[in-house]
PDB file of C-alpha atoms and ligand atoms in Angstrom:
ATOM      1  CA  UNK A   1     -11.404 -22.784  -1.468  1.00 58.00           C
ATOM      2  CA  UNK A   2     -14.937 -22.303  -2.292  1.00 70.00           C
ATOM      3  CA  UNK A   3     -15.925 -20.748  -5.464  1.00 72.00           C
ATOM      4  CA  UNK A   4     -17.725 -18.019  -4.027  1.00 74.00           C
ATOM      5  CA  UNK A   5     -13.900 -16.967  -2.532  1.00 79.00           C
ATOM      6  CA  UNK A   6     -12.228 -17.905  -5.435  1.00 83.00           C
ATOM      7  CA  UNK A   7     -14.871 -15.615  -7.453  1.00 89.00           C
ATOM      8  CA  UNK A   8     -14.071 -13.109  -4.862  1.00 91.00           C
ATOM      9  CA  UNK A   9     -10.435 -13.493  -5.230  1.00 94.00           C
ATOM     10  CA  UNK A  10     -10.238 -12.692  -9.325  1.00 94.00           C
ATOM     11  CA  UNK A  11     -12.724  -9.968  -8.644  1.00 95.00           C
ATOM     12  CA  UNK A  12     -10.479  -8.165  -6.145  1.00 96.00           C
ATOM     13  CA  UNK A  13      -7.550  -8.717  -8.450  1.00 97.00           C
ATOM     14  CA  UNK A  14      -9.364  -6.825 -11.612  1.00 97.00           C
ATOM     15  CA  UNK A  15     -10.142  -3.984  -9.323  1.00 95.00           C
ATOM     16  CA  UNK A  16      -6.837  -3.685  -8.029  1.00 97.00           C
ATOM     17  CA  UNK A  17      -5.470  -4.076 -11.453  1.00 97.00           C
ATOM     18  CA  UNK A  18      -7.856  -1.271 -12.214  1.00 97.00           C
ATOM     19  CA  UNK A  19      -6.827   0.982 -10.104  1.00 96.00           C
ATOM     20  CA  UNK A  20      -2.818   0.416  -9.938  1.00 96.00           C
ATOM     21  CA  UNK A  21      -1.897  -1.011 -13.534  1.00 96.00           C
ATOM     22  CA  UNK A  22      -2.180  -4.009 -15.654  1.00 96.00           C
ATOM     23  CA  UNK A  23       1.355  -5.134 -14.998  1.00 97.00           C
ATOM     24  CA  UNK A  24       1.735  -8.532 -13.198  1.00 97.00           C
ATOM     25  CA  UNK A  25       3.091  -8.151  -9.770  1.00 98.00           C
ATOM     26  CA  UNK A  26       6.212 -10.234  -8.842  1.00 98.00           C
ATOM     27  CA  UNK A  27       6.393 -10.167  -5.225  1.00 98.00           C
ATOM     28  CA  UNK A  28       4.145  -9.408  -2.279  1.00 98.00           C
ATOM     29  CA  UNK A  29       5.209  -8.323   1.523  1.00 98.00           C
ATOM     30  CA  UNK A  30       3.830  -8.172   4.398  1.00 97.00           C
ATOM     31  CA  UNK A  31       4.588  -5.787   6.871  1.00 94.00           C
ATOM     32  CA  UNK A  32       4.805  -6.246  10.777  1.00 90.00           C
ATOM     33  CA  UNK A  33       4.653  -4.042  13.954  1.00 80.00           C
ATOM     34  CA  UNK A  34       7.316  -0.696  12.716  1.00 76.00           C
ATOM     35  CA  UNK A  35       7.651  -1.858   9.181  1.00 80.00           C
ATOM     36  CA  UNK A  36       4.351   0.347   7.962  1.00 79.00           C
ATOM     37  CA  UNK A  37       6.361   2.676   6.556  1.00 79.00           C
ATOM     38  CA  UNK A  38       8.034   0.873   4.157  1.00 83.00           C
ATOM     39  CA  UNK A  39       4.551   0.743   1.949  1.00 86.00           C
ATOM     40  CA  UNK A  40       4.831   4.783   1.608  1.00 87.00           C
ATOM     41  CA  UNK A  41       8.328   3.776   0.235  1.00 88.00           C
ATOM     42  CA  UNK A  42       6.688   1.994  -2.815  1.00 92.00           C
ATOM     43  CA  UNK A  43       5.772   4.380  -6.059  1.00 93.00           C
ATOM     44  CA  UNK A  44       2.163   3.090  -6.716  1.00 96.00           C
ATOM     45  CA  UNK A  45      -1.136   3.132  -5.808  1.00 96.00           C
ATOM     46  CA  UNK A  46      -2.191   2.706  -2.102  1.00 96.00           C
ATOM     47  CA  UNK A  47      -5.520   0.870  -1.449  1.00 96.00           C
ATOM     48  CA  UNK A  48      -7.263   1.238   2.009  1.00 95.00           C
ATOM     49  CA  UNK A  49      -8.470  -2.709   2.702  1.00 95.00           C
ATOM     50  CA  UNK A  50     -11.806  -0.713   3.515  1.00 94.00           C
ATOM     51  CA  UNK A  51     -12.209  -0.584  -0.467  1.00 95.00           C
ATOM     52  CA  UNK A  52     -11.458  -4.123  -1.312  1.00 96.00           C
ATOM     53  CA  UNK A  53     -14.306  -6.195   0.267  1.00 94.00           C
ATOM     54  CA  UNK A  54     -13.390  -9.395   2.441  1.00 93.00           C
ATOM     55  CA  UNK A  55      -9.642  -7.753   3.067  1.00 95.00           C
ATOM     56  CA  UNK A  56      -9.602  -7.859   7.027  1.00 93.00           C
ATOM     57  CA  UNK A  57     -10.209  -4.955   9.091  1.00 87.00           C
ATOM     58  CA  UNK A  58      -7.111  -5.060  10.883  1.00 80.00           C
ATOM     59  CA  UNK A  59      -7.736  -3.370  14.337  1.00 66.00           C
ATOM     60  CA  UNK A  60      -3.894  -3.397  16.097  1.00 68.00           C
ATOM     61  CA  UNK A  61      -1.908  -0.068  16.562  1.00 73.00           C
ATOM     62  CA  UNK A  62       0.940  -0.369  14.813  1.00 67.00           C
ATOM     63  CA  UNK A  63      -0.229  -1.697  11.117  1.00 71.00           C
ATOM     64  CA  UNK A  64      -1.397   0.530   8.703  1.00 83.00           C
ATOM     65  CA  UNK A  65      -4.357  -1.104   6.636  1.00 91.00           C
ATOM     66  CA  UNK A  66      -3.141  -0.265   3.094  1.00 93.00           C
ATOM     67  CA  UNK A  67      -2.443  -2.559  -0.129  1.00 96.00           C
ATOM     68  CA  UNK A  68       0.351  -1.057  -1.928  1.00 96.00           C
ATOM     69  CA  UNK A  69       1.020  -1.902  -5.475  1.00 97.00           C
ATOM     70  CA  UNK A  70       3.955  -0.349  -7.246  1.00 97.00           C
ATOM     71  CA  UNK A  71       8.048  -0.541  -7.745  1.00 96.00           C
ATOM     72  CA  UNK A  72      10.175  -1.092  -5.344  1.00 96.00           C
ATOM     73  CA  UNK A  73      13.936  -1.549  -6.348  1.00 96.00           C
ATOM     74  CA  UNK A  74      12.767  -1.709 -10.078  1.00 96.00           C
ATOM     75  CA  UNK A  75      10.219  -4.771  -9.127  1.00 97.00           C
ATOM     76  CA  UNK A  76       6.634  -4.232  -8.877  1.00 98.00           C
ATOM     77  CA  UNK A  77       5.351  -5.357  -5.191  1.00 98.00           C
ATOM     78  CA  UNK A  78       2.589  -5.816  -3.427  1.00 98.00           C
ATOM     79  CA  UNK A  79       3.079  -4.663   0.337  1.00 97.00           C
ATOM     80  CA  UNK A  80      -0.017  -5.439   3.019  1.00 96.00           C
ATOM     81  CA  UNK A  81       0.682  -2.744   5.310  1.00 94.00           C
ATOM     82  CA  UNK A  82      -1.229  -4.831   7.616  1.00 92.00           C
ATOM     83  CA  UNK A  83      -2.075  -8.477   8.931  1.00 94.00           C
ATOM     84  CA  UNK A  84      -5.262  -9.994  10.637  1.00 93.00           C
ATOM     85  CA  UNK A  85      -3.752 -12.359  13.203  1.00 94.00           C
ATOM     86  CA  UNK A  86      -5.344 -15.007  14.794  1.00 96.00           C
ATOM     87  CA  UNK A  87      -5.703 -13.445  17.798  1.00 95.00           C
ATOM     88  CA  UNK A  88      -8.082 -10.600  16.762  1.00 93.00           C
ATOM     89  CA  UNK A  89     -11.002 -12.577  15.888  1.00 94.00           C
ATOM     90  CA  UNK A  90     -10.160 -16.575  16.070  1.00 96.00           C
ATOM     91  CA  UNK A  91      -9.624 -16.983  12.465  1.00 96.00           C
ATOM     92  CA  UNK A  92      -6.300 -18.644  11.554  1.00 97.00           C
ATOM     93  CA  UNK A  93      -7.156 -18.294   7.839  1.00 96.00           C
ATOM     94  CA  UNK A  94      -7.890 -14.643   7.699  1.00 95.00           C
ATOM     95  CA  UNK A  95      -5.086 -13.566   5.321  1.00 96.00           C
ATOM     96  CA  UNK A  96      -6.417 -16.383   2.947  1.00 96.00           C
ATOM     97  CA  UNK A  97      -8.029 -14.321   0.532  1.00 97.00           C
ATOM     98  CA  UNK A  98      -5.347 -11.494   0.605  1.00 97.00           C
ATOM     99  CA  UNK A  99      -2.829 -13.907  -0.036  1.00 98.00           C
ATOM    100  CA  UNK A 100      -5.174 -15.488  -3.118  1.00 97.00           C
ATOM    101  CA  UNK A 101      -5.245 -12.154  -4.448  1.00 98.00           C
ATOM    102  CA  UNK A 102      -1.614 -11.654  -4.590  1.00 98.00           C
ATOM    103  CA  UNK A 103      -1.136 -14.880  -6.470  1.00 97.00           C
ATOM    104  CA  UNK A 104      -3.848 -13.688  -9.031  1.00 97.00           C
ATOM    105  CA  UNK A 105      -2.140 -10.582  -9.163  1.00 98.00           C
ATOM    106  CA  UNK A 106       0.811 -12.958 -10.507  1.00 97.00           C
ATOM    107  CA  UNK A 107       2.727 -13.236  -7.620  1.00 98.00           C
ATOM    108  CA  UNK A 108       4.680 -15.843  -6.911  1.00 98.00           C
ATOM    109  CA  UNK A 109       7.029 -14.980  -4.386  1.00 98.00           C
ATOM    110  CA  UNK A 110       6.020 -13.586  -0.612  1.00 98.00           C
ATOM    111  CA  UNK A 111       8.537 -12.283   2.137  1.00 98.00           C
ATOM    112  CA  UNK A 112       6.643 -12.133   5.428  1.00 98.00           C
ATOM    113  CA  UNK A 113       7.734  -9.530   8.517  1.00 97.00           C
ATOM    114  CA  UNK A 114       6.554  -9.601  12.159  1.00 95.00           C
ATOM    115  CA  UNK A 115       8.094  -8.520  15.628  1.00 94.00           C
ATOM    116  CA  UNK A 116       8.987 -11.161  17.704  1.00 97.00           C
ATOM    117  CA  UNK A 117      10.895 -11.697  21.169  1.00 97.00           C
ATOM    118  CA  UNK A 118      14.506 -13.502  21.135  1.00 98.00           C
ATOM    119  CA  UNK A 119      14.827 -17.193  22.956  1.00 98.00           C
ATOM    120  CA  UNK A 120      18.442 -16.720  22.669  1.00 98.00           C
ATOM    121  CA  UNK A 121      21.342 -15.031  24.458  1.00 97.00           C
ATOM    122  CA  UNK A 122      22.853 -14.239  21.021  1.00 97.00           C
ATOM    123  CA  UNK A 123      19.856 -12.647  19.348  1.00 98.00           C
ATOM    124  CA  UNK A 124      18.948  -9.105  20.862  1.00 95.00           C
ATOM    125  CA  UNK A 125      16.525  -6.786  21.062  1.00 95.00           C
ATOM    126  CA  UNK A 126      17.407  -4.891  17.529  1.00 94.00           C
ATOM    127  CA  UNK A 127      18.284  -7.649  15.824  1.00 97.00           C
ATOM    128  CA  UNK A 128      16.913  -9.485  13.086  1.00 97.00           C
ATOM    129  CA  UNK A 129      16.341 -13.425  12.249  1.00 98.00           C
ATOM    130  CA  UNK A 130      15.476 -14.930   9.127  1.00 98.00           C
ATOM    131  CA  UNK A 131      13.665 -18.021   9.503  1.00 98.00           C
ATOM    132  CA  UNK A 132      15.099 -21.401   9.009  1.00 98.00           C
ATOM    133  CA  UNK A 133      11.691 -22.901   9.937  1.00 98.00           C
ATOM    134  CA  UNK A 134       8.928 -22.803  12.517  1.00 98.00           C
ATOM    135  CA  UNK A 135       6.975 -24.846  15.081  1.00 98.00           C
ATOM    136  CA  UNK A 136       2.920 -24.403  14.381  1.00 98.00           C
ATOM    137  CA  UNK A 137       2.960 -24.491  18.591  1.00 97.00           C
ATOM    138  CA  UNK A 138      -0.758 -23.779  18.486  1.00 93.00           C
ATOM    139  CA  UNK A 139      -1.616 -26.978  16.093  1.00 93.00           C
ATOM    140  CA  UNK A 140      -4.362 -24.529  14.352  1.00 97.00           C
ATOM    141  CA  UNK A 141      -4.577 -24.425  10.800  1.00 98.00           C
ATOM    142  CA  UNK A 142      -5.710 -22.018   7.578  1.00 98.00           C
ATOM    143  CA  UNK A 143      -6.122 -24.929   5.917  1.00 97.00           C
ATOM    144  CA  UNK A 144      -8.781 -26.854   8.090  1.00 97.00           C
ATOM    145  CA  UNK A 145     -11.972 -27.224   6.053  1.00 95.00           C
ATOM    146  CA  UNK A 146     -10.208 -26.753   2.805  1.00 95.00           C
ATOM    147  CA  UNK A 147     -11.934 -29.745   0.711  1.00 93.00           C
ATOM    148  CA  UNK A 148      -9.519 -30.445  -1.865  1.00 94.00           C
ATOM    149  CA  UNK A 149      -6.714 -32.960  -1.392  1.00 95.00           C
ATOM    150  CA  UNK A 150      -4.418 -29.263  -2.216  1.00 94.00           C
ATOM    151  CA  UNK A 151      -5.353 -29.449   1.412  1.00 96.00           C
ATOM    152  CA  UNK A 152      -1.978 -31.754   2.203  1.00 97.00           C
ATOM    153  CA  UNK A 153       0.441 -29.114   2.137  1.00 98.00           C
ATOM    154  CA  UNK A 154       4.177 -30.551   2.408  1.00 98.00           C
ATOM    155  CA  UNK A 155       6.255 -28.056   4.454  1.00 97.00           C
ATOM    156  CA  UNK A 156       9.373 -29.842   4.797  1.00 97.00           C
ATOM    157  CA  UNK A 157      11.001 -26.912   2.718  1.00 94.00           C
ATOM    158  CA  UNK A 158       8.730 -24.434   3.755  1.00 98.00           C
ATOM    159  CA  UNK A 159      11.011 -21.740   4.042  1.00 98.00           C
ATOM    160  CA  UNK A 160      12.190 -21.314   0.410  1.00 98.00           C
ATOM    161  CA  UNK A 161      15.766 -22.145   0.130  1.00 98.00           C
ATOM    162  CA  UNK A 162      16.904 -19.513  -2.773  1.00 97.00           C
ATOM    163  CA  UNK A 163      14.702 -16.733  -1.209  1.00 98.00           C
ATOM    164  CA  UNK A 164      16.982 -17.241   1.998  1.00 98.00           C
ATOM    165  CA  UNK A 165      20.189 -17.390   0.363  1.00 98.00           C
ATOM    166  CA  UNK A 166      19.545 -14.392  -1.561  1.00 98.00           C
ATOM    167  CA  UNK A 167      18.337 -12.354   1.707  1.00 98.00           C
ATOM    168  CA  UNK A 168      21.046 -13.703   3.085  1.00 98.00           C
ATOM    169  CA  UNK A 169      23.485 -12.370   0.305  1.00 98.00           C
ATOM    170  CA  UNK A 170      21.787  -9.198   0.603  1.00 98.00           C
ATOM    171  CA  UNK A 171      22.529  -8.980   4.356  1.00 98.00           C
ATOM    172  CA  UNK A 172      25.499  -9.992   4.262  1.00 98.00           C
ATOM    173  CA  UNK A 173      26.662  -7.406   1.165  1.00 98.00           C
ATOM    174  CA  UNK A 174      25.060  -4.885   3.425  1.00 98.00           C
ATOM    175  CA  UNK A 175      27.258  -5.778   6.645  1.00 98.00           C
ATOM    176  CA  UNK A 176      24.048  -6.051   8.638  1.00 98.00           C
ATOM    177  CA  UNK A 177      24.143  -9.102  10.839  1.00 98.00           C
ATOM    178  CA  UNK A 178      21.149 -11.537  10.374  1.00 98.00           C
ATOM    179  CA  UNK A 179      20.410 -14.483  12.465  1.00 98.00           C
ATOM    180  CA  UNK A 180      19.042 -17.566  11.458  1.00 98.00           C
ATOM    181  CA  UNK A 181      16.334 -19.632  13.576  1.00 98.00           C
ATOM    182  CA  UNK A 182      13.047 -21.629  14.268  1.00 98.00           C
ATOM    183  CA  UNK A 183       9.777 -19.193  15.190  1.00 98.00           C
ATOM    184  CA  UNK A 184       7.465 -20.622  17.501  1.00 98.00           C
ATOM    185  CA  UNK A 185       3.770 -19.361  16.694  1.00 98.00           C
ATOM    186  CA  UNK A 186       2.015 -18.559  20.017  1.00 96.00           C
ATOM    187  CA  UNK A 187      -1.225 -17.376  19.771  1.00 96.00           C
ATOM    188  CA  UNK A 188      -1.563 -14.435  21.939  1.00 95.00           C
ATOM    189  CA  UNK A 189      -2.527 -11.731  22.657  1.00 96.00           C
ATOM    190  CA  UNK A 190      -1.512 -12.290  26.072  1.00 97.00           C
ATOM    191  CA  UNK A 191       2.504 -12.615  26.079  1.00 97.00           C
ATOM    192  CA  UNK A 192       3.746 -15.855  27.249  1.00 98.00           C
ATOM    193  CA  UNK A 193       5.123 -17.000  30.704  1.00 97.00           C
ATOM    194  CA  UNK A 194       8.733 -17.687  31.707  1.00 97.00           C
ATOM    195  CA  UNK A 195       7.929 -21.539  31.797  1.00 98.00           C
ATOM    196  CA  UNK A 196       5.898 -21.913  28.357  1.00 98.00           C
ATOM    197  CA  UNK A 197       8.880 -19.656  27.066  1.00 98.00           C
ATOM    198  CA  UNK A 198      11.527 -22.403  28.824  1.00 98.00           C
ATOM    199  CA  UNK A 199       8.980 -25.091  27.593  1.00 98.00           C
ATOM    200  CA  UNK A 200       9.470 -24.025  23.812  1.00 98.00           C
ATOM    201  CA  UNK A 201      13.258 -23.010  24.055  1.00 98.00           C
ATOM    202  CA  UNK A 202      13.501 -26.833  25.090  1.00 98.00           C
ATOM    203  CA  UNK A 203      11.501 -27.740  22.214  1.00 97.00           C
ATOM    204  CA  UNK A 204      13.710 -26.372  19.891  1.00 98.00           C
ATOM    205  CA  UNK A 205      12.857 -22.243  19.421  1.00 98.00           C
ATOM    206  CA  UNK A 206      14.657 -19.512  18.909  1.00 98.00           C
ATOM    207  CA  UNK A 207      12.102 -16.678  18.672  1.00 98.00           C
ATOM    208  CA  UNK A 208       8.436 -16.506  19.558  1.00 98.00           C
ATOM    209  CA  UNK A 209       5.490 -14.313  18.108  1.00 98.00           C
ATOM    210  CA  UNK A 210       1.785 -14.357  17.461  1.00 97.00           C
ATOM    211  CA  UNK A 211       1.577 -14.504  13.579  1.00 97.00           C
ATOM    212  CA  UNK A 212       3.774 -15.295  10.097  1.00 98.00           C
ATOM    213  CA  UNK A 213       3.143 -19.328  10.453  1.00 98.00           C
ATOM    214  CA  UNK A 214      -0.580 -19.598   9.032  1.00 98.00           C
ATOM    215  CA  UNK A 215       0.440 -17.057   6.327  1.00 98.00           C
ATOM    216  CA  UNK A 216       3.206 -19.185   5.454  1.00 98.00           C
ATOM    217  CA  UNK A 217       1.218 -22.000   5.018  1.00 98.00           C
ATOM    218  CA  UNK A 218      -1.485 -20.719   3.309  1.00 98.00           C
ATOM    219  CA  UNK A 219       1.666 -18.950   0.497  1.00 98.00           C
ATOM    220  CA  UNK A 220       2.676 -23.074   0.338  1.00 98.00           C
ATOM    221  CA  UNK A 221      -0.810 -24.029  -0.389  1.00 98.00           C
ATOM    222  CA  UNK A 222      -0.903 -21.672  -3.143  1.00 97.00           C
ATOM    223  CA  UNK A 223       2.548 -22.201  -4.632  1.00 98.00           C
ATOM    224  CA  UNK A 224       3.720 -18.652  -3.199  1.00 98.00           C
ATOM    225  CA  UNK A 225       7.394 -19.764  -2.531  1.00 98.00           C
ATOM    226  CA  UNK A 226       7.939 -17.987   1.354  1.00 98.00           C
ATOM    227  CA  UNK A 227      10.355 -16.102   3.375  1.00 98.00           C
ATOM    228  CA  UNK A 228      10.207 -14.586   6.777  1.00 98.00           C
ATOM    229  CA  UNK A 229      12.275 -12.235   8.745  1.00 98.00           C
ATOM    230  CA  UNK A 230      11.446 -11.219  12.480  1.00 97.00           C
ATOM    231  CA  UNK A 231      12.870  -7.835  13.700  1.00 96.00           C
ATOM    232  CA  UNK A 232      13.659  -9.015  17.551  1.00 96.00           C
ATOM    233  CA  UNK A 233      11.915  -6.400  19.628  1.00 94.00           C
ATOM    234  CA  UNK A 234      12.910  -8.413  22.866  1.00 95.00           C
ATOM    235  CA  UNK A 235      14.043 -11.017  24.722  1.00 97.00           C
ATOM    236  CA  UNK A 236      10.993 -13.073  25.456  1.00 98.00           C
ATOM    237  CA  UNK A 237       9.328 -13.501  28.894  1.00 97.00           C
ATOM    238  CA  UNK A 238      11.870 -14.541  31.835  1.00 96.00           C
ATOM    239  CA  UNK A 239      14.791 -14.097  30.053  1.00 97.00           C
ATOM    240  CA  UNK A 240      15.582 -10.199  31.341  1.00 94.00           C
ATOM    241  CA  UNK A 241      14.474  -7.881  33.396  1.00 89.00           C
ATOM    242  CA  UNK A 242      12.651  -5.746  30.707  1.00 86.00           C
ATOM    243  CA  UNK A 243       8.952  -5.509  31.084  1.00 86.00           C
ATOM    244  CA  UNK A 244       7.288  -7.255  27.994  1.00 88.00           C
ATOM    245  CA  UNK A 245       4.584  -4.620  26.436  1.00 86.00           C
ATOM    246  CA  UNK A 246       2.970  -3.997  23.354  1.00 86.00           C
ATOM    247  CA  UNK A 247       4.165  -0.862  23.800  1.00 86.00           C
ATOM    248  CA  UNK A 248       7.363  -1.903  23.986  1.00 84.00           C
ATOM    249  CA  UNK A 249       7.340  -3.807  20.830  1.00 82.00           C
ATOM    250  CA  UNK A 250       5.826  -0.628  19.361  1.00 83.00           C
ATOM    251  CA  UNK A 251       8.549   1.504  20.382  1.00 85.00           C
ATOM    252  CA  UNK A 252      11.632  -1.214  19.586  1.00 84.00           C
ATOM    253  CA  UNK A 253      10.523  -2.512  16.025  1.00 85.00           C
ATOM    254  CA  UNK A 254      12.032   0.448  14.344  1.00 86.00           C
ATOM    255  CA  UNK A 255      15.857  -0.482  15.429  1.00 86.00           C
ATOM    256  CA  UNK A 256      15.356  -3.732  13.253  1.00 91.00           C
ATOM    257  CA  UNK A 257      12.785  -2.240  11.008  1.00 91.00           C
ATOM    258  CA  UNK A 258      15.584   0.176   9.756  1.00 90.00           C
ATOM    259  CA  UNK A 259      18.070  -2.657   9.007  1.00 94.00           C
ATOM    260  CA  UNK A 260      15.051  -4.899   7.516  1.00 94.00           C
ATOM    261  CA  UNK A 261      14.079  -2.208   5.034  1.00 93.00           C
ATOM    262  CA  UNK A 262      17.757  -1.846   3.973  1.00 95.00           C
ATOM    263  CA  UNK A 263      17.915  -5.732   3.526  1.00 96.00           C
ATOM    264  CA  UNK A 264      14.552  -5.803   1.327  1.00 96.00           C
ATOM    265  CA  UNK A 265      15.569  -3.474  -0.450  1.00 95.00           C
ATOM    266  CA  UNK A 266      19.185  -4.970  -1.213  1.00 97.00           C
ATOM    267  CA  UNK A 267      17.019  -7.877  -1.394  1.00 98.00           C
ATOM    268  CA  UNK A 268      14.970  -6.285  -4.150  1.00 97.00           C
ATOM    269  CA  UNK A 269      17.719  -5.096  -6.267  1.00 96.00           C
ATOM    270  CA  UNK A 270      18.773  -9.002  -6.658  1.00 93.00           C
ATOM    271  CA  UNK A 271      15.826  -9.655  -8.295  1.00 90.00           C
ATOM    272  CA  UNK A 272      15.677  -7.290 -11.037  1.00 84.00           C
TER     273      UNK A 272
HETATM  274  N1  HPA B   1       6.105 -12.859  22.339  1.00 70.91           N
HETATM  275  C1  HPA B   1       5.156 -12.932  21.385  1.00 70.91           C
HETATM  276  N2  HPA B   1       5.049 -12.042  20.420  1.00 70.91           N
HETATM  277  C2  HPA B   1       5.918 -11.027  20.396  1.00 70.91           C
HETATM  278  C3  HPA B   1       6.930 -10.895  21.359  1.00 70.91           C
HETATM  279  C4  HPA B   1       7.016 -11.865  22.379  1.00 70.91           C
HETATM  280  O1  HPA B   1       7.877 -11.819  23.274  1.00 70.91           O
HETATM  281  N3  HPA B   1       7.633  -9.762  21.051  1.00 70.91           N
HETATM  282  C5  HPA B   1       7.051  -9.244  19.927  1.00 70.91           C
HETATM  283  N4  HPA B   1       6.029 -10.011  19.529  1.00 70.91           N
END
């Protein structure tokens, strides 16, 4: 990190502090395709990314560029209504200063969403998947160019262990089945083909999508400890008849999204 963006970092943080309270945050979230609604859920302030200079400006229907700082559950959140992915402008580390401002804001949890399509008979469309881990498929990186031997992130245990077990708990107390699996980061935007979706089944996949890995690694680089849930929107390309659409994704993330929010929530509670 240079320390023009770490300057820029603990300036962001004092104006958000500013504007929505002095009181340390504990946890941030970010939201993916459906789950936008879940930031008007929070009591606090809501902060267009317009106002907070560097934030991206997140161009994808579906995600609602807002910063949302307030309780949740009786714990005070952070929830980024939105994501830059790679795909929008080629830059892998583009939620690298959002995510530096949530640990200055005194973070030091994250729980990352996203819509994703299912690799396996047993997962469908409406159903959700925490992640067990994930295959960086596209070998880019946040971290590349990072000078700092902080650059060497370890991610054998990415995926924090007692953040799963507790959304797990959560799930579980709730009745609301959750899968467990490995997410394969494609880049998109196009979809994938029935053979790369065969090629990464065979390599060990379970669901597929187009963001969530470089965030995760950036939350390891900066000691966030990280979850991730995917609500399944459908089964990815070749493996049903359904035509694979934004659209589509658009229209089935709120059947998981509903679930999710319960979980988080539940999720919340066992926090307090
Ligand atoms: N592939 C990639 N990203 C996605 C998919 C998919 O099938 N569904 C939702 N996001």
């Amino acid at each position: 990190m240079t320390e023009a963006s770490a300057l820029a970092a603990t300036i962001l943080a004092a104006t958000i502090r500013a504007r929505a309270g002095e009181a340390p945050v504990k946890l941030g979230l970010i939201l993916g395709s459906g789950l936008g609604h879940l930031g008007q859920a929070v009591d606090g302030v809501a902060i267009p990314y317009a106002d907070l200079p560097g934030f991206p400006h997140v161009g994808v229907s579906g995600h609602t560029p807002m910063l949302t700082i307030g309780d949740l559950e009786g714990v005070r959140v952070a929830v980024f209504g939105a994501r830059e992915h790679y795909y929008e402008n080629g830059n892998p580390a583009a939620m690298r200063l959002p995510l530096t401002v949530l640990k200055a804001l005194g973070a030091d949890s994250l729980i990352v969403t996203n819509a994703a399509g299912s690799m396996r008979a047993d997962v469908a469309p409406g159903d959700l998947m925490l992640l067990s881990d994930h295959i960086n498929y596209n070998g880019l990186n946040p971290l590349i160019g990072e000078k700092t031997d902080a650059r060497f992130v370890p991610m054998t245990d990415a995926h924090d262990q007692m953040l799963r077990a507790r959304l797990r708990a959560a799930a579980a107390s709730l009745g609301i089945p959750l899968a467990e699996g490995v997410y394969c980061w494609y880049s998109g935007p196009s979809f994938e083909t029935p053979a790369e979706i065969r090629m990464l089944k065979t390599l060990g996949g379970d669901a597929v999508g187009m963001s969530t890995v470089p965030e995760i690694i950036l939350a390891r680089f900066l000691g966030l400890k990280v979850a991730a849930i995917s609500t399944i929107t459908n089964m990815a390309a070749g493996l049903s008849n359904e035509q694979i659409s934004h659209e589509h994704t658009k229209a089935m993330a709120p059947l998981g999204a509903a679930k999710l929010e319960r979980i988080l929530r539940e999720f919340l509670t066992s926090l307090r």
